[in-house]
Coordinates of C-alpha atoms and ligand atoms in Angstrom, one line a residue:
M1126 CA -26.0 41.7 45.7
K1127 CA -29.1 40.7 43.9
S1128 CA -27.9 42.2 40.6
A1129 CA -24.5 40.6 41.0
V1130 CA -26.2 37.2 41.2
L1131 CA -28.3 38.0 38.2
T1132 CA -25.2 39.1 36.3
T1133 CA -23.5 35.8 37.2
L1134 CA -26.5 33.8 36.0
A1135 CA -26.7 35.8 32.8
V1136 CA -23.0 35.2 32.1
A1137 CA -23.5 31.5 32.9
A1138 CA -26.4 31.3 30.5
L1139 CA -24.4 33.0 27.7
G1140 CA -21.6 30.6 28.4
V1141 CA -24.0 27.7 27.8
M1142 CA -25.2 29.2 24.5
A1143 CA -21.7 30.2 23.2
A1144 CA -20.0 27.8 20.8
P1145 CA -18.0 25.1 22.7
V1146 CA -14.4 25.8 23.3
I1147 CA -12.4 23.4 21.2
D1148 CA -8.9 23.5 22.7
D1149 CA -6.0 21.3 21.7
V1150 CA -6.7 18.7 24.4
T1151 CA -10.3 18.4 23.0
V1152 CA -9.0 18.0 19.4
L1153 CA -6.5 15.4 20.4
N1154 CA -9.0 13.5 22.4
F1155 CA -11.4 13.7 19.5
A1156 CA -8.6 12.2 17.3
L1157 CA -7.9 9.6 19.9
T1158 CA -11.6 8.7 20.0
L1159 CA -11.4 7.9 16.3
E1160 CA -8.1 6.1 16.5
H1161 CA -9.5 3.8 19.3
L1162 CA -12.4 3.0 17.0
E1163 CA -10.2 2.2 14.0
N1164 CA -7.8 0.2 16.2
A1165 CA -10.7 -1.9 17.6
F1166 CA -12.1 -2.3 14.1
Y1167 CA -8.8 -3.8 12.7
S1168 CA -7.9 -5.9 15.7
G1169 CA -11.5 -7.4 15.9
A1170 CA -11.7 -8.3 12.2
L1171 CA -8.1 -9.7 12.0
A1172 CA -8.7 -11.9 15.0
K1173 CA -11.8 -13.3 13.2
Y1174 CA -10.5 -13.8 9.6
D1175 CA -7.3 -15.6 8.6
E1176 CA -5.6 -15.4 5.2
K1177 CA -7.7 -18.1 3.8
A1178 CA -10.9 -16.2 4.7
F1179 CA -9.5 -13.2 2.8
T1180 CA -8.7 -15.2 -0.4
D1181 CA -11.9 -17.2 -0.2
A1182 CA -13.7 -13.9 -0.2
G1183 CA -11.9 -13.0 -3.4
L1184 CA -9.5 -10.5 -1.9
P1185 CA -5.8 -10.4 -2.9
S1186 CA -3.6 -12.8 -0.9
F1187 CA -1.4 -10.0 0.3
S1188 CA -4.3 -8.0 1.6
R1189 CA -4.5 -9.5 5.1
A1190 CA -0.9 -8.9 5.9
R1191 CA -1.2 -5.3 4.8
F1192 CA -4.3 -4.8 6.9
V1193 CA -2.2 -6.1 9.8
E1194 CA 0.2 -3.2 9.1
V1195 CA -2.7 -0.7 8.9
G1196 CA -3.9 -2.0 12.3
Q1197 CA -0.4 -1.6 13.7
H1198 CA -0.4 2.1 12.5
E1199 CA -3.8 2.7 14.3
Q1200 CA -2.4 1.2 17.5
A1201 CA 0.7 3.4 17.1
H1202 CA -1.6 6.5 16.7
V1203 CA -3.5 5.5 19.8
D1204 CA -0.2 5.0 21.8
F1205 CA 1.2 8.3 20.5
L1206 CA -1.9 10.4 21.3
T1207 CA -2.4 8.6 24.7
K1208 CA 1.1 9.5 25.7
A1209 CA 0.7 13.2 24.5
L1210 CA -2.5 13.5 26.5
G1211 CA -1.2 11.8 29.7
D1212 CA -4.0 11.5 32.3
K1213 CA -6.4 13.4 30.1
A1214 CA -6.4 10.7 27.5
T1215 CA -9.8 9.2 26.6
K1216 CA -10.0 5.4 26.9
P1217 CA -11.4 2.9 24.4
C1218 CA -15.1 2.3 24.2
T1219 CA -17.0 -0.8 23.1
Y1220 CA -17.9 -0.9 19.5
S1221 CA -20.1 -2.7 17.0
F1222 CA -19.2 -2.9 13.3
P1223 CA -21.6 -4.2 10.7
Y1224 CA -19.2 -6.2 8.6
T1225 CA -20.1 -9.9 8.0
D1226 CA -17.1 -11.1 6.0
P1227 CA -13.7 -9.9 4.7
K1228 CA -15.3 -8.2 1.7
S1229 CA -17.7 -6.1 3.8
F1230 CA -14.8 -5.5 6.3
A1231 CA -12.7 -4.1 3.4
A1232 CA -15.5 -1.9 2.2
L1233 CA -16.0 -0.5 5.7
S1234 CA -12.3 0.0 6.1
Q1235 CA -12.4 2.2 3.0
T1236 CA -15.2 4.2 4.5
L1237 CA -13.6 4.6 8.0
E1238 CA -10.2 5.6 6.6
G1239 CA -12.0 8.2 4.4
V1240 CA -13.9 9.5 7.4
G1241 CA -10.6 9.7 9.3
V1242 CA -9.1 11.8 6.5
T1243 CA -12.1 14.2 6.6
A1244 CA -11.9 14.4 10.4
Y1245 CA -8.2 15.4 10.5
T1246 CA -8.7 17.8 7.5
G1247 CA -11.7 19.5 9.2
A1248 CA -10.2 19.6 12.7
A1249 CA -6.9 21.2 11.6
Q1250 CA -8.3 24.7 12.0
Y1251 CA -8.8 24.1 15.8
I1252 CA -5.3 23.1 16.6
T1253 CA -3.3 26.0 18.0
S1254 CA 0.0 24.2 18.8
K1255 CA 2.3 24.0 15.7
K1256 CA 3.8 20.9 17.2
Y1257 CA 0.4 19.1 17.3
L1258 CA -0.5 20.5 13.9
T1259 CA 2.6 18.7 12.5
V1260 CA 1.6 15.5 14.3
A1261 CA -1.9 15.7 13.0
A1262 CA -0.7 16.3 9.4
S1263 CA 1.6 13.3 9.7
V1264 CA -1.2 11.1 10.9
L1265 CA -3.6 12.5 8.2
A1266 CA -1.1 11.6 5.5
T1267 CA -0.8 8.1 6.7
E1268 CA -4.6 7.7 7.0
A1269 CA -4.9 9.0 3.4
R1270 CA -2.4 6.3 2.2
H1271 CA -4.5 3.6 4.0
A1272 CA -7.7 5.0 2.3
S1273 CA -6.0 5.0 -1.2
W1274 CA -4.5 1.5 -0.7
V1275 CA -7.7 -0.2 0.4
A1276 CA -9.7 1.5 -2.4
G1277 CA -7.2 0.9 -5.2
A1278 CA -5.4 -2.3 -4.4
V1279 CA -8.1 -4.2 -2.4
N1280 CA -11.5 -2.9 -3.5
K1281 CA -10.3 -2.1 -7.1
V1282 CA -12.0 1.3 -7.3
N1283 CA -10.8 4.9 -7.7
P1284 CA -8.1 5.6 -5.1
W1285 CA -9.2 9.3 -4.6
S1286 CA -12.2 11.5 -5.2
G1287 CA -10.4 14.4 -6.9
A1288 CA -7.8 17.1 -6.4
L1289 CA -9.2 18.0 -2.9
D1290 CA -10.6 16.2 0.1
V1291 CA -13.6 17.2 2.2
P1292 CA -13.0 18.9 5.6
L1293 CA -15.9 17.7 7.8
S1294 CA -16.8 19.5 11.0
P1295 CA -16.3 17.5 14.3
N1296 CA -20.1 17.2 14.7
D1297 CA -20.4 15.7 11.2
V1298 CA -17.6 13.3 12.0
F1299 CA -19.1 12.5 15.4
S1300 CA -22.4 11.8 13.6
L1301 CA -20.7 9.2 11.4
A1302 CA -18.8 7.6 14.2
A1303 CA -21.6 7.4 16.8
P1304 CA -23.5 4.4 15.3
F1305 CA -20.4 2.2 15.8
I1306 CA -19.9 3.3 19.5
K1307 CA -21.9 1.2 21.9
S1308 CA -20.7 2.4 25.3
C1309 CA -17.7 4.3 26.8
P1310 CA -16.1 4.4 30.2
S1311 CA -17.9 7.0 32.3
S1312 CA -14.5 8.4 33.3
N1313 CA -13.9 9.5 29.7
P1314 CA -13.8 13.3 29.3
P1315 CA -17.0 14.4 27.5
L1316 CA -16.5 15.8 24.0
P1317 CA -18.4 19.1 23.2
F1318 CA -19.8 17.5 20.0
K1319 CA -23.2 16.1 19.1
A1320 CA -24.5 13.6 16.5
F1321 CA -27.1 14.9 14.0
P1322 CA -30.1 12.8 13.1
T1323 CA -29.4 10.3 10.3
L1324 CA -29.9 10.9 6.6
E1325 CA -30.4 8.1 4.2
F1326 CA -30.2 8.0 0.4
P1327 CA -31.5 4.9 -1.4
T1328 CA -28.7 2.3 -1.9
G1329 CA -27.1 2.7 -5.3
S1330 CA -28.1 6.4 -5.8
K1331 CA -26.2 8.0 -8.7
P1332 CA -25.6 11.6 -9.9
G1333 CA -28.5 12.9 -12.0
Q1334 CA -31.1 10.7 -10.3
K1335 CA -34.1 12.0 -8.4
V1336 CA -34.2 10.0 -5.1
I1337 CA -36.4 10.0 -2.0
L1338 CA -34.6 10.8 1.2
K1339 CA -35.2 9.4 4.7
F1340 CA -34.6 11.8 7.6
D1341 CA -36.3 13.3 10.5
K1342 CA -37.2 17.0 9.9
G1343 CA -37.2 17.7 13.6
S1344 CA -38.6 21.1 14.4
S1345 CA -37.6 22.7 11.0
T1346 CA -40.6 24.1 9.1
G1347 CA -39.1 26.1 6.2
D1348 CA -37.5 25.0 2.9
L1349 CA -34.8 22.4 3.1
F1350 CA -31.9 21.6 0.9
V1351 CA -29.3 19.0 0.5
A1352 CA -25.7 20.3 0.7
F1353 CA -23.3 17.9 -1.1
F1354 CA -19.8 18.3 0.2
T1355 CA -17.2 17.6 -2.5
G1356 CA -13.6 18.7 -2.1
L1357 CA -13.7 22.2 -0.6
S1358 CA -17.1 23.0 -2.2
Q1359 CA -20.7 22.6 -1.3
E1360 CA -23.3 22.0 -4.0
F1361 CA -27.0 22.6 -3.1
A1362 CA -30.2 21.0 -4.4
P1363 CA -33.7 21.7 -3.0
I1364 CA -35.7 19.0 -1.2
T1365 CA -39.3 18.9 -2.6
K1366 CA -42.4 18.3 -0.5
D1367 CA -42.2 14.5 -1.0
N1368 CA -38.7 14.5 0.4
S1369 CA -37.0 14.0 -2.9
V1370 CA -33.9 15.6 -4.3
T1371 CA -32.1 15.5 -7.6
I1372 CA -28.4 14.6 -7.1
P1373 CA -26.2 17.0 -9.1
Q1374 CA -24.9 15.5 -12.3
D1375 CA -21.3 16.5 -11.8
L1376 CA -20.5 14.7 -8.5
V1377 CA -17.8 12.0 -8.5
G1378 CA -16.0 9.9 -5.8
T1379 CA -16.9 10.1 -2.2
V1380 CA -19.4 12.9 -1.4
Y1381 CA -20.8 13.8 2.1
A1382 CA -24.4 15.1 2.1
V1383 CA -26.3 16.9 4.8
V1384 CA -29.8 18.3 5.0
S1385 CA -29.5 22.1 5.6
S1386 CA -32.1 24.9 6.1
N1387 CA -29.7 27.2 4.2
A1388 CA -29.6 27.2 0.4
T1389 CA -26.0 28.5 0.0
V1390 CA -23.9 27.7 3.1
A1391 CA -24.2 24.6 5.2
T1392 CA -22.8 24.9 8.7
D1393 CA -23.4 23.0 11.9
D1394 CA -25.9 25.7 13.0
N1395 CA -28.2 25.0 10.0
T1396 CA -27.7 21.2 9.6
V1397 CA -30.9 19.3 10.1
A1398 CA -29.6 15.7 9.4
G1399 CA -26.6 13.8 8.1
P1400 CA -24.1 13.4 6.9
A1401 CA -24.8 10.6 4.5
I1402 CA -21.8 9.1 2.6
L1403 CA -22.4 8.8 -1.1
T1404 CA -19.8 6.8 -3.2
F1405 CA -19.8 7.5 -6.9
N1406 CA -17.0 5.2 -8.2
F1407 CA -15.5 6.5 -11.4
D1408 CA -13.3 5.1 -14.2
T1409 CA -10.0 6.5 -15.5
K1410 CA -11.9 8.9 -17.8
G1411 CA -13.8 10.4 -14.8
M1412 CA -17.1 8.8 -15.8
V1413 CA -19.2 7.5 -12.9
I1414 CA -19.6 3.7 -13.1
Q1415 CA -23.3 2.9 -13.3
Ligands
NAG865 C1 -27.6 31.3 4.6 O1 -26.3 31.6 5.2 C2 -25.7 32.8 4.7 C3 -24.3 32.9 5.3 O2 -24.3 32.6 6.7 C4 -26.6 34.0 5.2 O3 -26.0 35.2 4.8 C5 -28.0 33.8 4.7 O4 -28.8 34.8 5.2 C6 -28.5 32.4 5.0 N1 -29.8 32.2 4.4 C7 -30.9 31.7 5.0 C8 -32.1 31.5 4.1 O5 -30.9 31.4 6.1

């Protein structure tokens, strides 16, 4: 009897330590969490700023009407996922977004659409249902069009980073979304994801520069590295004693960076802080704009 209880406890302990089960309901609720966030982001800003506010801010006159369409797509994604999940569907939270005018709203829109793309790209591997994989691919394609439109037509910068996009882990995505989420209904199903401590690069950091990072080392004592996620690759650079790192010269476009205790492969298990989003805008010759 006693040993049976111990065995049960041991199994339970192992269950706690094992990697979380990421089933299709969890992935869809994770996607819905992000779609609720985007939906609230657009409906809030569009209620605040009329067309004149957009043109006064120097944005193209057509841009507000297109942002309305983008917002309608996010609402449609929310409705679609909510219907698919039925009574398991997570509900909207309350949010806080740091834009202060249409220009900073458009900049944040580019960031959020980009994170949406990395989220769907990174979560694809967890979807087992082929039907839901098709749905996710269809949403991903639309989010990527949003990201390219706002970057190219509104913000007048490069509409893509390169031939491949970054697949971020759900924990990395959760870390990027968490600062915008203020509180959620207690009835929402908990997601088995966590936010890593924040990592900050100095504003305006560029490839080739040696910069000082801000992050909390936590309990890590060994050597640390920055892993720069670009396309499907990771590039590594050592962090020196004074917390500085030299950004690899060859990076362009949007790069996601984490602090890792591993010099060659960054995973959730060895991530110390991050991700930080680095944007190295580049011209039509592929040269980073200084
Ligand atoms: C880094 O990760 C790789 C792959 O998981 C592993 O083989 C290697 O031992 C790790 N190195 C360190 C220093 O942890």
